[in-house]
Tab-separated table of C-alpha atoms in Angstrom:
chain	number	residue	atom	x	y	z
A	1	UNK	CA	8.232	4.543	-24.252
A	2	UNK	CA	4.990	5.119	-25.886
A	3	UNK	CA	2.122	3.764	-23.792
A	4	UNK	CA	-2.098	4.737	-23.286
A	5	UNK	CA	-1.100	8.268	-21.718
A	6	UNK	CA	0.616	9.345	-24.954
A	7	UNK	CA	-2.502	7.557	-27.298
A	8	UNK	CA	-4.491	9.661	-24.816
A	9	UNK	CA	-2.805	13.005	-26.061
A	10	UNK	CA	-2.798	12.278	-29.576
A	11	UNK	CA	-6.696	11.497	-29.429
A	12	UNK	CA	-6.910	14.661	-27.462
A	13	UNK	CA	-5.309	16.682	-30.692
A	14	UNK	CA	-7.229	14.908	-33.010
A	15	UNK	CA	-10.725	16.032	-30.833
A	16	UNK	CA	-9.042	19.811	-30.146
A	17	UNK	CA	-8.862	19.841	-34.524
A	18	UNK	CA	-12.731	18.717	-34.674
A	19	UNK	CA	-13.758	21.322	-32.556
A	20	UNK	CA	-11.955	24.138	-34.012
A	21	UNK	CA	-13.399	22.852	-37.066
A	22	UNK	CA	-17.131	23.046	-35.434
A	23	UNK	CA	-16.966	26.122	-34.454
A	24	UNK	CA	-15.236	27.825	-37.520
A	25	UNK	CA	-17.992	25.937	-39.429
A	26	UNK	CA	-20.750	27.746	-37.377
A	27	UNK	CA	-19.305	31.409	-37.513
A	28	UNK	CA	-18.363	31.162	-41.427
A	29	UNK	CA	-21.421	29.441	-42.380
A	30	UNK	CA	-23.891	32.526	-42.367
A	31	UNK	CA	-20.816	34.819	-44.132
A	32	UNK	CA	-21.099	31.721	-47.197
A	33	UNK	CA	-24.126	32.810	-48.019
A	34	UNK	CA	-25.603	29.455	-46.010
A	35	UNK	CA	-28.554	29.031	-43.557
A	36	UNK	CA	-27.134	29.220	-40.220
A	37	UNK	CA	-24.978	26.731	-39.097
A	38	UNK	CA	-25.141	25.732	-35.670
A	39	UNK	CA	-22.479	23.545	-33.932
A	40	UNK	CA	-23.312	20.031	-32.812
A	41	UNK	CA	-21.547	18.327	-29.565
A	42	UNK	CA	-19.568	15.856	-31.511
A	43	UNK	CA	-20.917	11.880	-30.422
A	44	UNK	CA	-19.738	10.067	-27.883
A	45	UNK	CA	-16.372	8.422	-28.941
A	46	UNK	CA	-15.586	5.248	-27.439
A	47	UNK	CA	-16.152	1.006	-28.352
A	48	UNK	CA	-19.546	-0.063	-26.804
A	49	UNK	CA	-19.226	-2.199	-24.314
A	50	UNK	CA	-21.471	-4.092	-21.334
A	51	UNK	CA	-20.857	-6.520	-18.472
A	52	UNK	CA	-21.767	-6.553	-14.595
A	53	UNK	CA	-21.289	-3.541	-12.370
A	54	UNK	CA	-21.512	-3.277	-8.476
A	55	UNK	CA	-23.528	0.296	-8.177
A	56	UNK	CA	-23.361	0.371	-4.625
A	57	UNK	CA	-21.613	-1.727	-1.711
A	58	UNK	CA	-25.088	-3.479	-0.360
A	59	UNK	CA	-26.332	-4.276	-3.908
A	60	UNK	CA	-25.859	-7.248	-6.405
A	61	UNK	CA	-24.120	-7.086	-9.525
A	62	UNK	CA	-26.267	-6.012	-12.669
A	63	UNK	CA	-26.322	-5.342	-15.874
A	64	UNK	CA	-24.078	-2.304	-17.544
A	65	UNK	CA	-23.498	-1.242	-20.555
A	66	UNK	CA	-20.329	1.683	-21.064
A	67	UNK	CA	-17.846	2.698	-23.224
A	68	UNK	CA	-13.905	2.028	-23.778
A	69	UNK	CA	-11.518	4.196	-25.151
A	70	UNK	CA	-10.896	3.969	-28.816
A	71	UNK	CA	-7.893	1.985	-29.680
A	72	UNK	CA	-4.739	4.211	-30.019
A	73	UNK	CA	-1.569	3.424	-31.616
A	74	UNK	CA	0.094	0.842	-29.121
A	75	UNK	CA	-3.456	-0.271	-28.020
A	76	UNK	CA	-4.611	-3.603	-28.186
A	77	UNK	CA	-8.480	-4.256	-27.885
A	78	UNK	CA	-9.190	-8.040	-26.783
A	79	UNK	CA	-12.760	-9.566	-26.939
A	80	UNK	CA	-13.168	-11.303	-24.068
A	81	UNK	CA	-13.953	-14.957	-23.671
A	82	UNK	CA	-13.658	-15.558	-20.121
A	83	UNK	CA	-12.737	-13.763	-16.681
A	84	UNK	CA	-12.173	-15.269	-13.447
A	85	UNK	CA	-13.653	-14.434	-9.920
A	86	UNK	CA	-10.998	-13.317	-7.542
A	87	UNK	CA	-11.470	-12.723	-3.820
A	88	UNK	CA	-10.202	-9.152	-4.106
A	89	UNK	CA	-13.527	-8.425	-6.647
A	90	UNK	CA	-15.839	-9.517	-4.065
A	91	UNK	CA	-13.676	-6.923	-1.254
A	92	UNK	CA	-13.634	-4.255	-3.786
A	93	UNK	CA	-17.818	-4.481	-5.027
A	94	UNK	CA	-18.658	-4.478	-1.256
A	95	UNK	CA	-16.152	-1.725	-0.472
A	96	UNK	CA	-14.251	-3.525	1.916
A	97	UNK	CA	-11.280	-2.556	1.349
A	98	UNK	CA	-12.946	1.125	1.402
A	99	UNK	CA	-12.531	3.712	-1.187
A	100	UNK	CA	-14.205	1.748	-4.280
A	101	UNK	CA	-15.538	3.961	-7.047
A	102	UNK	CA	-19.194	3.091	-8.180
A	103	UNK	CA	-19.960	2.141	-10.651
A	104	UNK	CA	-17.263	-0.599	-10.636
A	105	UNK	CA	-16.610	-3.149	-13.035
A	106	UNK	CA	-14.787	-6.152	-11.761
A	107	UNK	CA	-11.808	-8.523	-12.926
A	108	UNK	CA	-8.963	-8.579	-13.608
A	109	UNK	CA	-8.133	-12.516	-14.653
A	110	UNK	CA	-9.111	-11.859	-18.161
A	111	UNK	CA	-8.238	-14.127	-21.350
A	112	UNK	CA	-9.825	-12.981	-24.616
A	113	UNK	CA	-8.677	-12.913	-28.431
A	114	UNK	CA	-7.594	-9.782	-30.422
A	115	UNK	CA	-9.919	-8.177	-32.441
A	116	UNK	CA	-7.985	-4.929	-33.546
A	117	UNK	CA	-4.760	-3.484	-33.145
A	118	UNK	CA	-2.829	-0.170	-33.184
A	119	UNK	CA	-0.767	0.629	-35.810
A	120	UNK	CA	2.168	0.688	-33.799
A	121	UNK	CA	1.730	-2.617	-32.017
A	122	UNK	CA	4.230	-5.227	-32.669
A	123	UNK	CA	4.035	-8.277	-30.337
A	124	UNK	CA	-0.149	-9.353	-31.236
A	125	UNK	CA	-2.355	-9.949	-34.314
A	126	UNK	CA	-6.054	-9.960	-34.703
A	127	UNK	CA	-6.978	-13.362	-33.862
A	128	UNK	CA	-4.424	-13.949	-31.500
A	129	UNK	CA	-6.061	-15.494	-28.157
A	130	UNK	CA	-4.434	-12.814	-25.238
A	131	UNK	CA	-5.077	-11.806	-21.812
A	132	UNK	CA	-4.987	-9.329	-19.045
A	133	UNK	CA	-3.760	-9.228	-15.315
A	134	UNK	CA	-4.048	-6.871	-12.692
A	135	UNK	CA	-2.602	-3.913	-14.086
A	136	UNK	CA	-3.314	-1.950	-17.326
A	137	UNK	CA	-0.246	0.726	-17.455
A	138	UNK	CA	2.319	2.592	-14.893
A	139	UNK	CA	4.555	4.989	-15.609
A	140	UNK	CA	6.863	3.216	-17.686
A	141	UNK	CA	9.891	5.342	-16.478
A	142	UNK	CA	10.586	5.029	-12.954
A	143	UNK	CA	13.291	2.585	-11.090
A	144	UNK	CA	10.497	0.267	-10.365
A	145	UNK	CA	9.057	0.523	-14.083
A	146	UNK	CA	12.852	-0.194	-15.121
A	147	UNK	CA	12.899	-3.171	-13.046
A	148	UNK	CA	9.827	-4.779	-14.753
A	149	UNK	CA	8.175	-4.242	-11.380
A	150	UNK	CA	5.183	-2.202	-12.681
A	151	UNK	CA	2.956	-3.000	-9.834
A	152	UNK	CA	5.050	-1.105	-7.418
A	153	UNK	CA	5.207	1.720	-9.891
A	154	UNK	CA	6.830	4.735	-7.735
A	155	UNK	CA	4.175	7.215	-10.081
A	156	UNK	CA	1.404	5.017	-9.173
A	157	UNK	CA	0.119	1.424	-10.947
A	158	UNK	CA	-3.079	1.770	-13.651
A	159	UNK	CA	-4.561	-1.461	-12.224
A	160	UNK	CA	-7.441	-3.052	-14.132
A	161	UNK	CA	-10.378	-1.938	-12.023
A	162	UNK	CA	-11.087	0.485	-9.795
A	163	UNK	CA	-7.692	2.753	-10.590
A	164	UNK	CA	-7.535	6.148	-11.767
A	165	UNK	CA	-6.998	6.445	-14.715
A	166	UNK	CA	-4.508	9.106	-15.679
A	167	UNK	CA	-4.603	8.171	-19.914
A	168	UNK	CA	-8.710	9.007	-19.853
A	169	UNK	CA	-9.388	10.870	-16.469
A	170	UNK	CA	-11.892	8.693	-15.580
A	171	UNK	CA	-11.565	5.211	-13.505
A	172	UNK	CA	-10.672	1.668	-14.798
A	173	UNK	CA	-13.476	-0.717	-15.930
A	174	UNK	CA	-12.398	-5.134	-15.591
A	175	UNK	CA	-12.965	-8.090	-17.002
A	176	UNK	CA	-16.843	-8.601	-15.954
A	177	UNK	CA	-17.515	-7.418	-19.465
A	178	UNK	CA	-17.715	-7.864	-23.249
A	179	UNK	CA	-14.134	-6.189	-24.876
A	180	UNK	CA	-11.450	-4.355	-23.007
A	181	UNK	CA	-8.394	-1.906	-24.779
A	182	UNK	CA	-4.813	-2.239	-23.592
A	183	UNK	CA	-1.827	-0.818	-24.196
A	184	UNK	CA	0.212	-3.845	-25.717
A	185	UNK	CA	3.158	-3.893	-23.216
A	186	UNK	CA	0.008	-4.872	-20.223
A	187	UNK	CA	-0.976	-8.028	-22.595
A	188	UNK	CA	0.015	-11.524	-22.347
A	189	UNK	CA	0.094	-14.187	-24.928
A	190	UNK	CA	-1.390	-17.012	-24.037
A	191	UNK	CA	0.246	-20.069	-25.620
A	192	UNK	CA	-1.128	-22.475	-27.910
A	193	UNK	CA	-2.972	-25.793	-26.367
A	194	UNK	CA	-3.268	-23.811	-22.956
A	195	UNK	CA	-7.370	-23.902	-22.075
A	196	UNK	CA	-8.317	-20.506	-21.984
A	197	UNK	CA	-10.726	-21.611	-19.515
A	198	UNK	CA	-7.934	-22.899	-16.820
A	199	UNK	CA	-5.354	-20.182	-18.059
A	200	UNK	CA	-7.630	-17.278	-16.928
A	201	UNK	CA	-7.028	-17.057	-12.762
A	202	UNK	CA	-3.440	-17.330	-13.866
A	203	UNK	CA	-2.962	-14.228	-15.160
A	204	UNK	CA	-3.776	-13.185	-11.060
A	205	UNK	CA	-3.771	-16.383	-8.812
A	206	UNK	CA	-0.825	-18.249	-10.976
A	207	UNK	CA	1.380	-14.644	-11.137
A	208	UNK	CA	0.888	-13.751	-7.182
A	209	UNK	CA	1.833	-17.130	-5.964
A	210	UNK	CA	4.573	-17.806	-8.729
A	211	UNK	CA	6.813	-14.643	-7.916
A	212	UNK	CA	7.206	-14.909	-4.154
A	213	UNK	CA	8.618	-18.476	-5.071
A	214	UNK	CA	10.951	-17.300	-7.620
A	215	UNK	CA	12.126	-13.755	-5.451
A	216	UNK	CA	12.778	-16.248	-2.109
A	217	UNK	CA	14.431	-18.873	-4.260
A	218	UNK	CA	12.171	-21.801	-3.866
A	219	UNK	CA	14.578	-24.745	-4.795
A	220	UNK	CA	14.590	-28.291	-5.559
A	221	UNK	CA	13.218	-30.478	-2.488
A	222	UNK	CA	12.412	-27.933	-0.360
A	223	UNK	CA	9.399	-28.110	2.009
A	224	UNK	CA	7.230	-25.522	1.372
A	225	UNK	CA	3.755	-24.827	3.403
A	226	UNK	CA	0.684	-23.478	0.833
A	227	UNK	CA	-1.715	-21.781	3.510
A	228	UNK	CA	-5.344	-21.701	2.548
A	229	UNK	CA	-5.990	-24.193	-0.448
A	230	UNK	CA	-8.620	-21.764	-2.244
A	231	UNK	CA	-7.906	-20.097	-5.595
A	232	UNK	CA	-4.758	-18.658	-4.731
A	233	UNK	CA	-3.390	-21.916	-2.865
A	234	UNK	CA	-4.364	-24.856	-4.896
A	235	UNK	CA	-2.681	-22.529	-7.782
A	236	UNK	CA	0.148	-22.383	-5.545
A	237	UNK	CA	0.344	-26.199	-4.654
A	238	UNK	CA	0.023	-26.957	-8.433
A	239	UNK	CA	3.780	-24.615	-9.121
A	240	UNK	CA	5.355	-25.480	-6.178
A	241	UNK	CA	5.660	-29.206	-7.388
A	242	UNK	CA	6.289	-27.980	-10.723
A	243	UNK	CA	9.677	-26.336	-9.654
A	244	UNK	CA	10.390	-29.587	-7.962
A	245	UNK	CA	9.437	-28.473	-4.030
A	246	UNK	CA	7.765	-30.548	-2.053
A	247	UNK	CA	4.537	-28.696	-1.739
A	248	UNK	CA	2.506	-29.614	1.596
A	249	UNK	CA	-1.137	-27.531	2.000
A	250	UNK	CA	-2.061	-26.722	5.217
A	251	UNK	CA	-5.963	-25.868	5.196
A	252	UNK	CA	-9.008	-25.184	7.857
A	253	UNK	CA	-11.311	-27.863	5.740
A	254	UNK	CA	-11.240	-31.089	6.689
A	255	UNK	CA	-12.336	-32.315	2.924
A	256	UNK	CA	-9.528	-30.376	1.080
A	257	UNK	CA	-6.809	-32.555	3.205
A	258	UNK	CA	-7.902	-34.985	0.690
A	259	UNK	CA	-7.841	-32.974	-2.439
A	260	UNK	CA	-4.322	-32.435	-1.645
A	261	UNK	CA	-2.370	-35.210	-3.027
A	262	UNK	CA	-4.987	-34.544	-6.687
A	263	UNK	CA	-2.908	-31.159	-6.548
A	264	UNK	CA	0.380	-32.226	-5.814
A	265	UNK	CA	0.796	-32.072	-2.781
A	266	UNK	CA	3.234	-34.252	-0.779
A	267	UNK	CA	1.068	-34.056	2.442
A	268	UNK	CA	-1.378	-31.960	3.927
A	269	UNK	CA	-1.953	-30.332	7.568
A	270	UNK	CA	-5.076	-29.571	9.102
A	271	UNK	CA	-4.326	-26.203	10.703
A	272	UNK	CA	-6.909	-26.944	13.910
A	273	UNK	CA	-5.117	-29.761	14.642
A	274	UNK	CA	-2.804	-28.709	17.187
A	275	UNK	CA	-0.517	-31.842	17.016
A	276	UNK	CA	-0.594	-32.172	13.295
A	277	UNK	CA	0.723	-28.520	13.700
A	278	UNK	CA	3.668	-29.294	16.435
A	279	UNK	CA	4.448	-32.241	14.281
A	280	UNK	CA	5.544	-29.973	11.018
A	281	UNK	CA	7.447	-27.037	13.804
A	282	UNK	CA	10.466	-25.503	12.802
A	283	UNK	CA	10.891	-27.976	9.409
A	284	UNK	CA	9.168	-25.492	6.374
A	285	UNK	CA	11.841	-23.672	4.013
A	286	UNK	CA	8.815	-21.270	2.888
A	287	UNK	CA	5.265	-20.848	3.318
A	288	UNK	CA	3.002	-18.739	1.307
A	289	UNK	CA	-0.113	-17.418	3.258
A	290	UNK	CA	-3.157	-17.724	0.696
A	291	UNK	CA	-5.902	-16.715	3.238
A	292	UNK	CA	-8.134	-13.263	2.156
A	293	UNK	CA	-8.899	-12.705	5.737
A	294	UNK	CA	-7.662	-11.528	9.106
A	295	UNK	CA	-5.943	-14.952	10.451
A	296	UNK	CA	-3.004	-15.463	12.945
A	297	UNK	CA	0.093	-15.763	11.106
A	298	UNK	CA	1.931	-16.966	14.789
A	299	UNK	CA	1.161	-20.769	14.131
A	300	UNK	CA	2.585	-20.729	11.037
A	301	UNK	CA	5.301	-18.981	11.830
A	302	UNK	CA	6.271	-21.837	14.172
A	303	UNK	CA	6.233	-24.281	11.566
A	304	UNK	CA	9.112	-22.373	9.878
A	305	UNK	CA	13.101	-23.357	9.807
A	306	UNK	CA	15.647	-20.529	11.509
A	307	UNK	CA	16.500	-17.929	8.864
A	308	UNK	CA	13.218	-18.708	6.569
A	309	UNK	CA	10.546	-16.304	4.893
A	310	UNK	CA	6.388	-16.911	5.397
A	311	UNK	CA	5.232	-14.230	2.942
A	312	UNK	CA	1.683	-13.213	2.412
A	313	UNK	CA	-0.172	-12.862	-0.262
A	314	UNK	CA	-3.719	-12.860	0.293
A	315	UNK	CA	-4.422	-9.058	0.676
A	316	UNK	CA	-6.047	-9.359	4.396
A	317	UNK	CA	-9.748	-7.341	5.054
A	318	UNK	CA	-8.161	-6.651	8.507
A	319	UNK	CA	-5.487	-6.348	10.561
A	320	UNK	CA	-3.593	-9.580	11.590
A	321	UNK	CA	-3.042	-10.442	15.075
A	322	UNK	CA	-0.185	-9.629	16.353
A	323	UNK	CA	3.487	-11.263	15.646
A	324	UNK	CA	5.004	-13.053	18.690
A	325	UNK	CA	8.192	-11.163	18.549
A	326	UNK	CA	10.053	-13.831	19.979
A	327	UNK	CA	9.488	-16.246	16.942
A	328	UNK	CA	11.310	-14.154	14.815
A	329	UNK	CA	13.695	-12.954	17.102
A	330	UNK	CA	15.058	-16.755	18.194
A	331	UNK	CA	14.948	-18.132	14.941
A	332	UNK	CA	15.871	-15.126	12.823
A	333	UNK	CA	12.440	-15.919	11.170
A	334	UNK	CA	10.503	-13.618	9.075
A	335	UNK	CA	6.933	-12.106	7.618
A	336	UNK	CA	6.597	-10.267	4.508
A	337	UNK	CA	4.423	-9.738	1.718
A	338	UNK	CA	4.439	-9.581	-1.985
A	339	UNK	CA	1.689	-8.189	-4.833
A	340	UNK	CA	0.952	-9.800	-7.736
A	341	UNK	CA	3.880	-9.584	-10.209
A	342	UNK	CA	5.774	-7.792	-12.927
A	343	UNK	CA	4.657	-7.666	-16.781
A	344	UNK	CA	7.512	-10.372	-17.684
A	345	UNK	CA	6.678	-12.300	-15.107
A	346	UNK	CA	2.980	-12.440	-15.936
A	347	UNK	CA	4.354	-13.757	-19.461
A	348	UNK	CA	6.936	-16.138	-17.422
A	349	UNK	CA	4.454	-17.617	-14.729
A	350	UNK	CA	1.922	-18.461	-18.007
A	351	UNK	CA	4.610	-19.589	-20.314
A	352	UNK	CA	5.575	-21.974	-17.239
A	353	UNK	CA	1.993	-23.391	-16.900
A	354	UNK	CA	1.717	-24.107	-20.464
A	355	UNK	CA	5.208	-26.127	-20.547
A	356	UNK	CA	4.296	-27.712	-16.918
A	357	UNK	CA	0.560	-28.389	-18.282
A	358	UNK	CA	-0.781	-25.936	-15.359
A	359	UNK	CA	-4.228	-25.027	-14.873
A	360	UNK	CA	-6.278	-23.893	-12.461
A	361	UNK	CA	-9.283	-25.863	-11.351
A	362	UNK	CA	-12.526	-24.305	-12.572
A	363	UNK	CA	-15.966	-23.981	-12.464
A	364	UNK	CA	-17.737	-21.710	-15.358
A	365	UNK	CA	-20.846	-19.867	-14.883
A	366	UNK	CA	-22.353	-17.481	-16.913
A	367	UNK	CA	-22.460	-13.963	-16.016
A	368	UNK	CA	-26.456	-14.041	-14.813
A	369	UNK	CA	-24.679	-16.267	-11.393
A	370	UNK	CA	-22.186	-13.756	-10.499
A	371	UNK	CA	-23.611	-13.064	-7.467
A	372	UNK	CA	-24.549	-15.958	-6.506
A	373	UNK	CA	-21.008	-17.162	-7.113
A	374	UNK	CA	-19.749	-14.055	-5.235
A	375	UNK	CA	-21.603	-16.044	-2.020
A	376	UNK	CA	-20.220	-19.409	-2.562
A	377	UNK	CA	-16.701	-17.893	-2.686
A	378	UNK	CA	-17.632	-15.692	0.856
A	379	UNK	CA	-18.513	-19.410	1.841
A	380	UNK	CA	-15.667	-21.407	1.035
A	381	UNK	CA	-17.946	-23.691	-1.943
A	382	UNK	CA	-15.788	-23.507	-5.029
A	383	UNK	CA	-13.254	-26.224	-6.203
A	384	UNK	CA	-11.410	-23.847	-6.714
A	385	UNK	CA	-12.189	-21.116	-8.531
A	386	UNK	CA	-15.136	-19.558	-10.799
A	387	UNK	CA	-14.861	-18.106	-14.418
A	388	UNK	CA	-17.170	-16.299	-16.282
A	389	UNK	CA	-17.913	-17.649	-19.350
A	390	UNK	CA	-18.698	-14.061	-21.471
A	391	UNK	CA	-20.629	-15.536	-24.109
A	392	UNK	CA	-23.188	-15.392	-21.899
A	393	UNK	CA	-23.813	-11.536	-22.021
A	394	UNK	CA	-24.794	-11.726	-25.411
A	395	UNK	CA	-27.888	-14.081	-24.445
């Protein structure tokens, strides 16, 4: 399958040609009777870009201006309109997670519209209003690739930010920025009459809640137990009643028990509340863990039915305490963990929202708050989630 490694090579021909072409220039220029020719470094190729880069774990986001690749064959280049704030940018700028490159660009909840296209791109037009998730290529050829599970690519994912970058050599740049290039199979349409505003988190928060419903079979009536009601959860909350469950968030803030029901929720369970707690034991059919931080996964564990899944998603910043083996053991009870989602999946969970009239709830800031936003996440003061309106670079 063609993808950005092979535009990569045939860009690399086309620049091996202009050089030989330099340099026979400069040695046959004196021999045609000519002053002396001397060979330039050919300009910088690339599309000029700029947006918000972390330089430096302890220092705010500022100003950056860089370049993307030129648009290849199957590339798609999407100017973008807006691009969420997701937890996992705030870990990654402050090197939490360790190993960040610097600079680093952020995002990766990016809806845009196409301004150019490859020649050999099929699925988009220019004007077409797209967007970009967490990943930007894989492999395209191993079992996972097969499987439309590119995020657990076996040759390693391209993800938005942050990633080497095998096509280019150099590391990914997000979503905190003016225009992005894609190859077209990491693009997702973005139907009509669905708010690019609200659709953006999707495209992270919508995907990584939507596929550990559909992969455990959420069904019809079940109960199912949304942990941590932030951007991830009140996402969740908001699908889980759209596949007919009966969603019920269970959240450390007092003033989101009565958001709840706004969501969709059937109920809601204050998890300090030790006998609102015992009162929901042993009666959940799934519960998705939302919460970006080390947390204790044993109360919620107890809430669950014998032979049911509590799968997290919210990538934790440290380890979890640890599992009362006995839970699991008596109940046949268990933990895992999923990431994000496949390519058709991204398309699926966004189709879904459109026909279910899904949106995340948002609050859009312009690009000169990011860090300020970045605190107000850290602090828990967001209903629910912030997007970057990127209009607001060009002022």
């Amino acid at each position: 399958m063609t993808n950005a490694r092979e535009n990569t090579v045939e860009r690399r021909d086309v620049l091996g040609t202009a050089i030989k072409a330099t340099v026979g220039a400069a040695v046959l220029g004196p021999l045609a009777g000519g002053g002396m020719v001397c060979a330039q470094p050919p300009a910088p190729k690339g599309i000029a870009a700029s947006g918000y880069a972390a330089t430096d774990a302890s220092v705010a986001l500022a100003p950056f201006d860089f370049l993307r690749r030129d648009v290849g064959p199957t590339d798609v280049q999407i100017d973008i309109l807006f691009c969420g704030v997701c937890h996992s940018d705030i870990h990654t700028a402050r090197n939490e997670w360790l190993g960040t490159v610097y600079p680093c660009v952020p995002g990766h909840e990016i809806v845009g519209r196409v301004s150019t296209v490859g020649n050999k791109v099929t699925r988009l037009k220019v004007g077409d209003v797209a967007a970009v998730g967490c990943m930007v290529d894989s492999c395209q050829r191993c079992p996972s690739c097969a499987e439309g599970l590119e995020q657990f690519c076996e040759n390693g994912t391209t993800f938005t930010y942050n990633s080497p970058d095998p096509g280019t050599g150099k590391t990914t740049y997000g979503g905190y920025s003016t225009t992005v290039v894609v190859t077209e199979k990491f693009v997702v349409k973005i139907p009509a009459g669905l708010d690019p505003k609200g659709a953006a988190p999707l495209l992270c928060a919508g995907v990584t809640t939507y596929s550990p419903m559909r992969h455990w079979k959420v069904l019809k009536g079940q109960k199912v137990g949304v942990v941590g009601i932030g951007g991830l959860g009140h996402v969740a909350v908001k699908i889980a009643r759209a596949l007919g469950a009966r969603p019920f968030a269970i959240t450390t803030s007092p003033g989101k028990i009565k958001d709840a029901g706004r969501l969709g929720a059937e109920g809601a369970v204050l998890s300090s509340d030790a006998k609102a707690m015992k009162g929901h034991a042993n009666s959940f059919d799934f519960i998705l863990s939302t919460v970006p931080r080390a947390h204790d996964l044993n109360p919620y564990v107890a809430l669950l039915k014998r032979d049911r899944t509590l799968v997290v998603v919210g990538a934790l910043d440290k380890k979890a305490s640890d599992l009362v083996a006995a839970q699991l053991i008596h109940a046949r009870k268990s933990v895992a963990g999923s990431l994000i989602g496949g390519m058709a999946e991204t398309q699926e969970v966004v189709d879904f929202c459109a026909k279910h009239k899904i949106t995340a709830d948002v609050e859009v800031i312009p690009a000169q708050k990011i860090n300020e936003a970045y605190d107000r996440v850290v602090k828990k003061d967001v209903r629910y989630r912030f997007v970057i309106d990127m209009a607001s670079l060009k002022k």
